[in-house]
CSV table of N, CA and C in Angstrom, one decimal:
chain,number,residue,atom,x,y,z
A,1,MET,N,7.4,-23.2,-25.9
A,1,MET,CA,8.7,-23.6,-25.4
A,1,MET,C,9.6,-22.3,-25.5
A,2,ARG,N,9.5,-21.6,-26.5
A,2,ARG,CA,10.3,-20.4,-26.7
A,2,ARG,C,10.0,-19.4,-25.6
A,3,PHE,N,8.8,-19.3,-25.2
A,3,PHE,CA,8.4,-18.4,-24.1
A,3,PHE,C,9.1,-18.7,-22.8
A,4,LYS,N,9.2,-20.0,-22.5
A,4,LYS,CA,9.8,-20.5,-21.3
A,4,LYS,C,11.3,-20.1,-21.3
A,5,ILE,N,11.9,-20.3,-22.4
A,5,ILE,CA,13.4,-19.9,-22.5
A,5,ILE,C,13.6,-18.5,-22.3
A,6,VAL,N,12.7,-17.6,-22.9
A,6,VAL,CA,12.8,-16.2,-22.8
A,6,VAL,C,12.6,-15.8,-21.3
A,7,LEU,N,11.6,-16.4,-20.7
A,7,LEU,CA,11.3,-16.1,-19.3
A,7,LEU,C,12.5,-16.5,-18.4
A,8,ILE,N,13.0,-17.6,-18.6
A,8,ILE,CA,14.2,-18.1,-17.8
A,8,ILE,C,15.3,-17.1,-18.0
A,9,GLY,N,15.6,-16.7,-19.2
A,9,GLY,CA,16.6,-15.7,-19.5
A,9,GLY,C,16.4,-14.4,-18.8
A,10,LEU,N,15.2,-13.9,-18.8
A,10,LEU,CA,14.9,-12.7,-18.1
A,10,LEU,C,15.1,-12.8,-16.6
A,11,VAL,N,14.7,-13.9,-16.0
A,11,VAL,CA,14.8,-14.1,-14.6
A,11,VAL,C,16.3,-14.2,-14.2
A,12,LEU,N,17.1,-14.9,-15.0
A,12,LEU,CA,18.5,-15.0,-14.7
A,12,LEU,C,19.2,-13.7,-14.9
A,13,GLY,N,18.7,-12.9,-15.9
A,13,GLY,CA,19.3,-11.6,-16.2
A,13,GLY,C,19.1,-10.6,-15.1
A,14,LEU,N,18.1,-10.8,-14.3
A,14,LEU,CA,17.9,-9.9,-13.1
A,14,LEU,C,19.0,-10.0,-12.1
A,15,PHE,N,19.6,-11.2,-12.0
A,15,PHE,CA,20.6,-11.4,-11.0
A,15,PHE,C,22.0,-11.3,-11.5
A,16,VAL,N,22.2,-10.9,-12.8
A,16,VAL,CA,23.6,-10.8,-13.3
A,16,VAL,C,24.3,-9.6,-12.5
A,17,GLY,N,25.4,-9.9,-12.0
A,17,GLY,CA,26.2,-8.9,-11.3
A,17,GLY,C,25.8,-8.9,-9.8
A,18,CYS,N,24.9,-9.7,-9.3
A,18,CYS,CA,24.6,-9.8,-7.9
A,18,CYS,C,25.2,-11.0,-7.3
A,19,ASP,N,25.9,-10.9,-6.2
A,19,ASP,CA,26.3,-12.1,-5.5
A,19,ASP,C,25.2,-12.6,-4.6
A,20,SER,N,25.4,-13.7,-4.0
A,20,SER,CA,24.3,-14.3,-3.2
A,20,SER,C,23.9,-13.5,-2.0
A,21,SER,N,24.9,-12.8,-1.4
A,21,SER,CA,24.6,-11.9,-0.3
A,21,SER,C,23.6,-10.8,-0.7
A,22,GLN,N,23.8,-10.2,-1.9
A,22,GLN,CA,22.9,-9.2,-2.3
A,22,GLN,C,21.5,-9.7,-2.5
A,23,VAL,N,21.4,-10.9,-3.1
A,23,VAL,CA,20.1,-11.5,-3.3
A,23,VAL,C,19.4,-11.8,-2.0
A,24,GLU,N,20.2,-12.4,-1.1
A,24,GLU,CA,19.6,-12.7,0.2
A,24,GLU,C,19.1,-11.5,1.0
A,25,SER,N,19.9,-10.4,0.9
A,25,SER,CA,19.5,-9.2,1.6
A,25,SER,C,18.3,-8.5,1.0
A,26,ALA,N,18.2,-8.6,-0.3
A,26,ALA,CA,17.0,-8.1,-1.0
A,26,ALA,C,15.7,-8.9,-0.6
A,27,ILE,N,15.9,-10.2,-0.5
A,27,ILE,CA,14.8,-11.0,-0.1
A,27,ILE,C,14.4,-10.8,1.4
A,28,ALA,N,15.4,-10.6,2.2
A,28,ALA,CA,15.2,-10.4,3.7
A,28,ALA,C,14.8,-9.0,4.1
A,29,ALA,N,14.9,-8.1,3.1
A,29,ALA,CA,14.6,-6.6,3.5
A,29,ALA,C,13.2,-6.5,4.1
A,30,PRO,N,13.1,-5.7,5.1
A,30,PRO,CA,11.8,-5.5,5.7
A,30,PRO,C,10.8,-4.8,4.8
A,31,ARG,N,9.6,-5.1,4.9
A,31,ARG,CA,8.5,-4.5,4.1
A,31,ARG,C,8.0,-3.3,4.9
A,32,THR,N,8.4,-2.1,4.5
A,32,THR,CA,7.9,-0.9,5.2
A,32,THR,C,6.5,-0.5,4.7
A,33,THR,N,5.8,0.2,5.5
A,33,THR,CA,4.5,0.6,5.2
A,33,THR,C,4.5,1.5,3.9
A,34,GLU,N,5.5,2.4,3.9
A,34,GLU,CA,5.6,3.3,2.8
A,34,GLU,C,5.9,2.6,1.5
A,35,ALA,N,6.8,1.6,1.6
A,35,ALA,CA,7.1,0.8,0.4
A,35,ALA,C,5.9,0.0,-0.1
A,36,LEU,N,5.1,-0.5,0.8
A,36,LEU,CA,3.9,-1.2,0.4
A,36,LEU,C,2.9,-0.3,-0.2
A,37,TYR,N,2.8,0.9,0.4
A,37,TYR,CA,1.9,2.0,-0.1
A,37,TYR,C,2.2,2.3,-1.6
A,38,TYR,N,3.5,2.5,-1.9
A,38,TYR,CA,3.9,2.9,-3.2
A,38,TYR,C,3.8,1.7,-4.2
A,39,GLN,N,3.9,0.5,-3.7
A,39,GLN,CA,3.8,-0.7,-4.5
A,39,GLN,C,2.4,-1.0,-4.8
A,40,SER,N,1.5,-0.9,-3.8
A,40,SER,CA,0.1,-1.4,-4.0
A,40,SER,C,-1.0,-0.4,-3.9
A,41,CYS,N,-0.8,0.8,-3.4
A,41,CYS,CA,-1.9,1.7,-3.1
A,41,CYS,C,-1.8,3.0,-3.9
A,42,ALA,N,-0.6,3.5,-4.2
A,42,ALA,CA,-0.4,4.8,-4.7
A,42,ALA,C,-1.0,5.1,-6.1
A,43,SER,N,-1.1,4.0,-6.9
A,43,SER,CA,-1.7,4.2,-8.2
A,43,SER,C,-3.1,4.8,-8.2
A,44,CYS,N,-3.8,4.5,-7.1
A,44,CYS,CA,-5.2,5.1,-7.0
A,44,CYS,C,-5.2,6.3,-5.9
A,45,HIS,N,-4.5,6.1,-4.8
A,45,HIS,CA,-4.6,7.0,-3.7
A,45,HIS,C,-3.8,8.3,-3.9
A,46,GLU,N,-2.8,8.3,-4.8
A,46,GLU,CA,-2.1,9.5,-5.1
A,46,GLU,C,-2.9,10.4,-6.1
A,47,THR,N,-3.7,9.8,-6.9
A,47,THR,CA,-4.4,10.6,-8.0
A,47,THR,C,-5.9,10.7,-7.7
A,48,GLY,N,-6.5,9.9,-6.8
A,48,GLY,CA,-7.9,9.9,-6.6
A,48,GLY,C,-8.7,9.1,-7.6
A,49,ARG,N,-7.9,8.2,-8.4
A,49,ARG,CA,-8.5,7.4,-9.4
A,49,ARG,C,-9.7,6.6,-8.9
A,50,ALA,N,-10.7,6.5,-9.6
A,50,ALA,CA,-11.9,5.7,-9.3
A,50,ALA,C,-12.6,6.1,-8.0
A,51,GLY,N,-12.4,7.4,-7.6
A,51,GLY,CA,-13.0,7.9,-6.4
A,51,GLY,C,-12.2,7.6,-5.1
A,52,ALA,N,-11.0,7.1,-5.2
A,52,ALA,CA,-10.2,6.7,-4.1
A,52,ALA,C,-9.8,8.0,-3.3
A,53,PRO,N,-9.9,8.0,-2.0
A,53,PRO,CA,-9.5,9.2,-1.3
A,53,PRO,C,-8.0,9.4,-1.4
A,54,LYS,N,-7.6,10.6,-1.7
A,54,LYS,CA,-6.1,10.9,-1.8
A,54,LYS,C,-5.5,10.8,-0.4
A,55,ARG,N,-4.3,10.3,-0.4
A,55,ARG,CA,-3.5,10.1,0.8
A,55,ARG,C,-3.4,11.4,1.6
A,56,ALA,N,-3.7,11.4,2.8
A,56,ALA,CA,-3.6,12.6,3.7
A,56,ALA,C,-4.3,13.8,3.3
A,57,LYS,N,-5.3,13.7,2.4
A,57,LYS,CA,-6.1,14.9,2.0
A,57,LYS,C,-7.4,14.9,2.9
A,58,LEU,N,-7.4,15.8,3.8
A,58,LEU,CA,-8.5,15.8,4.8
A,58,LEU,C,-9.9,15.8,4.2
A,59,VAL,N,-10.1,16.6,3.2
A,59,VAL,CA,-11.4,16.8,2.6
A,59,VAL,C,-11.9,15.4,2.0
A,60,ASP,N,-11.0,14.6,1.4
A,60,ASP,CA,-11.3,13.3,0.9
A,60,ASP,C,-11.6,12.3,1.9
A,61,TRP,N,-11.1,12.5,3.1
A,61,TRP,CA,-11.3,11.5,4.2
A,61,TRP,C,-12.4,11.9,5.2
A,62,GLN,N,-13.0,13.1,5.1
A,62,GLN,CA,-14.0,13.5,6.1
A,62,GLN,C,-15.2,12.5,6.2
A,63,GLN,N,-15.7,12.0,5.2
A,63,GLN,CA,-16.8,11.0,5.3
A,63,GLN,C,-16.3,9.7,5.9
A,64,ARG,N,-15.1,9.4,5.6
A,64,ARG,CA,-14.6,8.1,6.0
A,64,ARG,C,-14.1,8.1,7.5
A,65,THR,N,-13.7,9.3,8.0
A,65,THR,CA,-13.3,9.3,9.4
A,65,THR,C,-14.4,9.2,10.4
A,66,ALA,N,-15.6,9.2,9.9
A,66,ALA,CA,-16.8,8.8,10.8
A,66,ALA,C,-16.7,7.4,11.2
A,67,LYS,N,-16.0,6.6,10.3
A,67,LYS,CA,-15.8,5.1,10.7
A,67,LYS,C,-14.5,5.1,11.5
A,68,ASP,N,-14.5,4.1,12.4
A,68,ASP,CA,-13.3,3.9,13.2
A,68,ASP,C,-12.3,3.1,12.3
A,69,GLU,N,-11.0,3.0,12.8
A,69,GLU,CA,-10.0,2.3,12.0
A,69,GLU,C,-10.3,0.9,11.7
A,70,GLN,N,-11.0,0.2,12.6
A,70,GLN,CA,-11.4,-1.2,12.4
A,70,GLN,C,-12.4,-1.3,11.3
A,71,GLU,N,-13.3,-0.4,11.2
A,71,GLU,CA,-14.3,-0.4,10.1
A,71,GLU,C,-13.6,-0.1,8.8
A,72,LEU,N,-12.7,0.8,8.8
A,72,LEU,CA,-11.9,1.1,7.6
A,72,LEU,C,-11.1,-0.1,7.1
A,73,LEU,N,-10.5,-0.8,8.1
A,73,LEU,CA,-9.7,-2.0,7.8
A,73,LEU,C,-10.6,-3.1,7.2
A,74,ALA,N,-11.8,-3.2,7.7
A,74,ALA,CA,-12.8,-4.2,7.2
A,74,ALA,C,-13.1,-3.9,5.7
A,75,SER,N,-13.2,-2.6,5.4
A,75,SER,CA,-13.4,-2.2,4.0
A,75,SER,C,-12.3,-2.5,3.1
A,76,VAL,N,-11.0,-2.4,3.6
A,76,VAL,CA,-9.9,-2.8,2.8
A,76,VAL,C,-9.8,-4.3,2.7
A,77,ILE,N,-10.0,-5.0,3.7
A,77,ILE,CA,-10.0,-6.5,3.7
A,77,ILE,C,-11.0,-7.1,2.7
A,78,ASN,N,-12.2,-6.5,2.8
A,78,ASN,CA,-13.3,-7.1,2.0
A,78,ASN,C,-13.5,-6.4,0.7
A,79,GLY,N,-12.9,-5.3,0.5
A,79,GLY,CA,-13.1,-4.5,-0.8
A,79,GLY,C,-14.2,-3.5,-0.6
A,80,PHE,N,-14.1,-2.4,-1.3
A,80,PHE,CA,-15.1,-1.3,-1.1
A,80,PHE,C,-15.2,-0.6,-2.4
A,81,ARG,N,-16.4,-0.5,-3.0
A,81,ARG,CA,-16.6,0.2,-4.2
A,81,ARG,C,-15.7,-0.3,-5.3
A,82,GLY,N,-14.8,0.5,-5.8
A,82,GLY,CA,-13.9,0.1,-6.9
A,82,GLY,C,-12.6,-0.6,-6.4
A,83,MET,N,-12.4,-0.6,-5.1
A,83,MET,CA,-11.2,-1.2,-4.5
A,83,MET,C,-11.4,-2.7,-4.3
A,84,PRO,N,-10.5,-3.5,-4.9
A,84,PRO,CA,-10.6,-5.0,-4.7
A,84,PRO,C,-10.3,-5.3,-3.2
A,85,ALA,N,-10.7,-6.5,-2.9
A,85,ALA,CA,-10.4,-7.0,-1.5
A,85,ALA,C,-8.9,-7.0,-1.3
A,86,ARG,N,-8.5,-6.5,-0.1
A,86,ARG,CA,-7.1,-6.4,0.3
A,86,ARG,C,-6.4,-5.4,-0.6
A,87,GLY,N,-7.2,-4.5,-1.2
A,87,GLY,CA,-6.5,-3.5,-2.0
A,87,GLY,C,-5.8,-4.1,-3.2
A,88,MET,N,-4.6,-3.7,-3.4
A,88,MET,CA,-3.8,-4.3,-4.5
A,88,MET,C,-2.7,-5.1,-3.8
A,89,CYS,N,-2.8,-5.4,-2.5
A,89,CYS,CA,-1.8,-6.1,-1.8
A,89,CYS,C,-2.3,-7.4,-1.2
A,90,SER,N,-2.4,-8.4,-2.1
A,90,SER,CA,-3.0,-9.7,-1.7
A,90,SER,C,-2.1,-10.5,-0.8
A,91,ASP,N,-0.9,-10.1,-0.7
A,91,ASP,CA,0.0,-10.8,0.2
A,91,ASP,C,0.3,-10.1,1.5
A,92,CYS,N,-0.4,-8.9,1.7
A,92,CYS,CA,-0.3,-8.2,2.9
A,92,CYS,C,-1.0,-8.9,4.1
A,93,SER,N,-0.4,-8.8,5.2
A,93,SER,CA,-1.1,-9.3,6.4
A,93,SER,C,-2.1,-8.3,6.9
A,94,ASP,N,-3.0,-8.7,7.7
A,94,ASP,CA,-4.0,-7.8,8.3
A,94,ASP,C,-3.3,-6.6,9.0
A,95,GLU,N,-2.3,-6.9,9.7
A,95,GLU,CA,-1.5,-5.8,10.4
A,95,GLU,C,-0.9,-4.9,9.4
A,96,GLU,N,-0.3,-5.4,8.3
A,96,GLU,CA,0.2,-4.5,7.3
A,96,GLU,C,-0.9,-3.6,6.7
A,97,LEU,N,-2.1,-4.2,6.4
A,97,LEU,CA,-3.2,-3.4,5.9
A,97,LEU,C,-3.6,-2.4,6.9
A,98,PHE,N,-3.6,-2.7,8.2
A,98,PHE,CA,-4.0,-1.7,9.2
A,98,PHE,C,-3.0,-0.6,9.2
A,99,GLN,N,-1.7,-0.9,9.1
A,99,GLN,CA,-0.7,0.2,9.0
A,99,GLN,C,-0.9,1.1,7.8
A,100,LEU,N,-1.3,0.4,6.7
A,100,LEU,CA,-1.5,1.2,5.4
A,100,LEU,C,-2.7,2.1,5.6
A,101,VAL,N,-3.8,1.7,6.3
A,101,VAL,CA,-4.9,2.6,6.6
A,101,VAL,C,-4.5,3.8,7.3
A,102,LYS,N,-3.7,3.6,8.4
A,102,LYS,CA,-3.2,4.7,9.2
A,102,LYS,C,-2.3,5.6,8.4
A,103,PHE,N,-1.5,5.0,7.5
A,103,PHE,CA,-0.6,5.8,6.6
A,103,PHE,C,-1.4,6.7,5.7
A,104,LEU,N,-2.5,6.2,5.2
A,104,LEU,CA,-3.3,6.9,4.2
A,104,LEU,C,-4.1,8.1,4.9
A,105,MET,N,-4.5,7.9,6.1
A,105,MET,CA,-5.4,8.9,6.7
A,105,MET,C,-4.6,10.2,7.1
A,106,PRO,N,-5.3,11.3,6.9
A,106,PRO,CA,-4.7,12.6,7.3
A,106,PRO,C,-4.5,12.7,8.8
A,107,VAL,N,-3.5,13.4,9.1
A,107,VAL,CA,-3.2,13.8,10.5
A,107,VAL,C,-3.9,15.2,10.7
A,108,GLU,N,-4.8,15.2,11.6
A,108,GLU,CA,-5.5,16.5,11.8
A,108,GLU,C,-4.5,17.5,12.5
A,109,PRO,N,-4.4,18.7,12.0
A,109,PRO,CA,-3.5,19.7,12.5
A,109,PRO,C,-3.8,20.0,14.0
A,110,THR,N,-2.8,20.1,14.8
A,110,THR,CA,-3.0,20.4,16.2
A,110,THR,C,-3.1,21.9,16.4
A,111,ALA,N,-3.8,22.3,17.4
A,111,ALA,CA,-3.9,23.8,17.7
A,111,ALA,C,-2.6,24.3,18.1
A,112,GLU,N,-2.3,25.5,17.7
A,112,GLU,CA,-1.0,26.1,18.1
A,112,GLU,C,-1.2,26.6,19.5
A,113,VAL,N,-0.2,26.5,20.3
A,113,VAL,CA,-0.3,27.0,21.7
A,113,VAL,C,0.2,28.4,21.7
A,114,ALA,N,-0.7,29.3,22.3
A,114,ALA,CA,-0.3,30.7,22.4
A,114,ALA,C,0.6,30.9,23.6
A,115,ASN,N,1.6,31.8,23.4
A,115,ASN,CA,2.5,32.1,24.6
A,115,ASN,C,1.9,33.2,25.5
């Protein structure tokens, strides 16, 4: 019983000083790919933990880029090696996961145009 009282107090404490419009806008805020990445993916993909390819690091992604984006998405949805199914974003839609795959992959440098 004491746990429930403490939990309710913590939840109510989060909203102290917030009027209803602030709470509504926080709930309605769009979920950006970058925000989802830092919420669900960065703990592994920023450090390379458990063999995860680092975000935008070409050498880490060379083997994986042999797969097309749909194959990579399937690995995210189903889980792969140390990564759980759907990564750490169980409430992400397939489209959000697809955008996260694209966000993680390195952009290959374009050739400079000589004048």
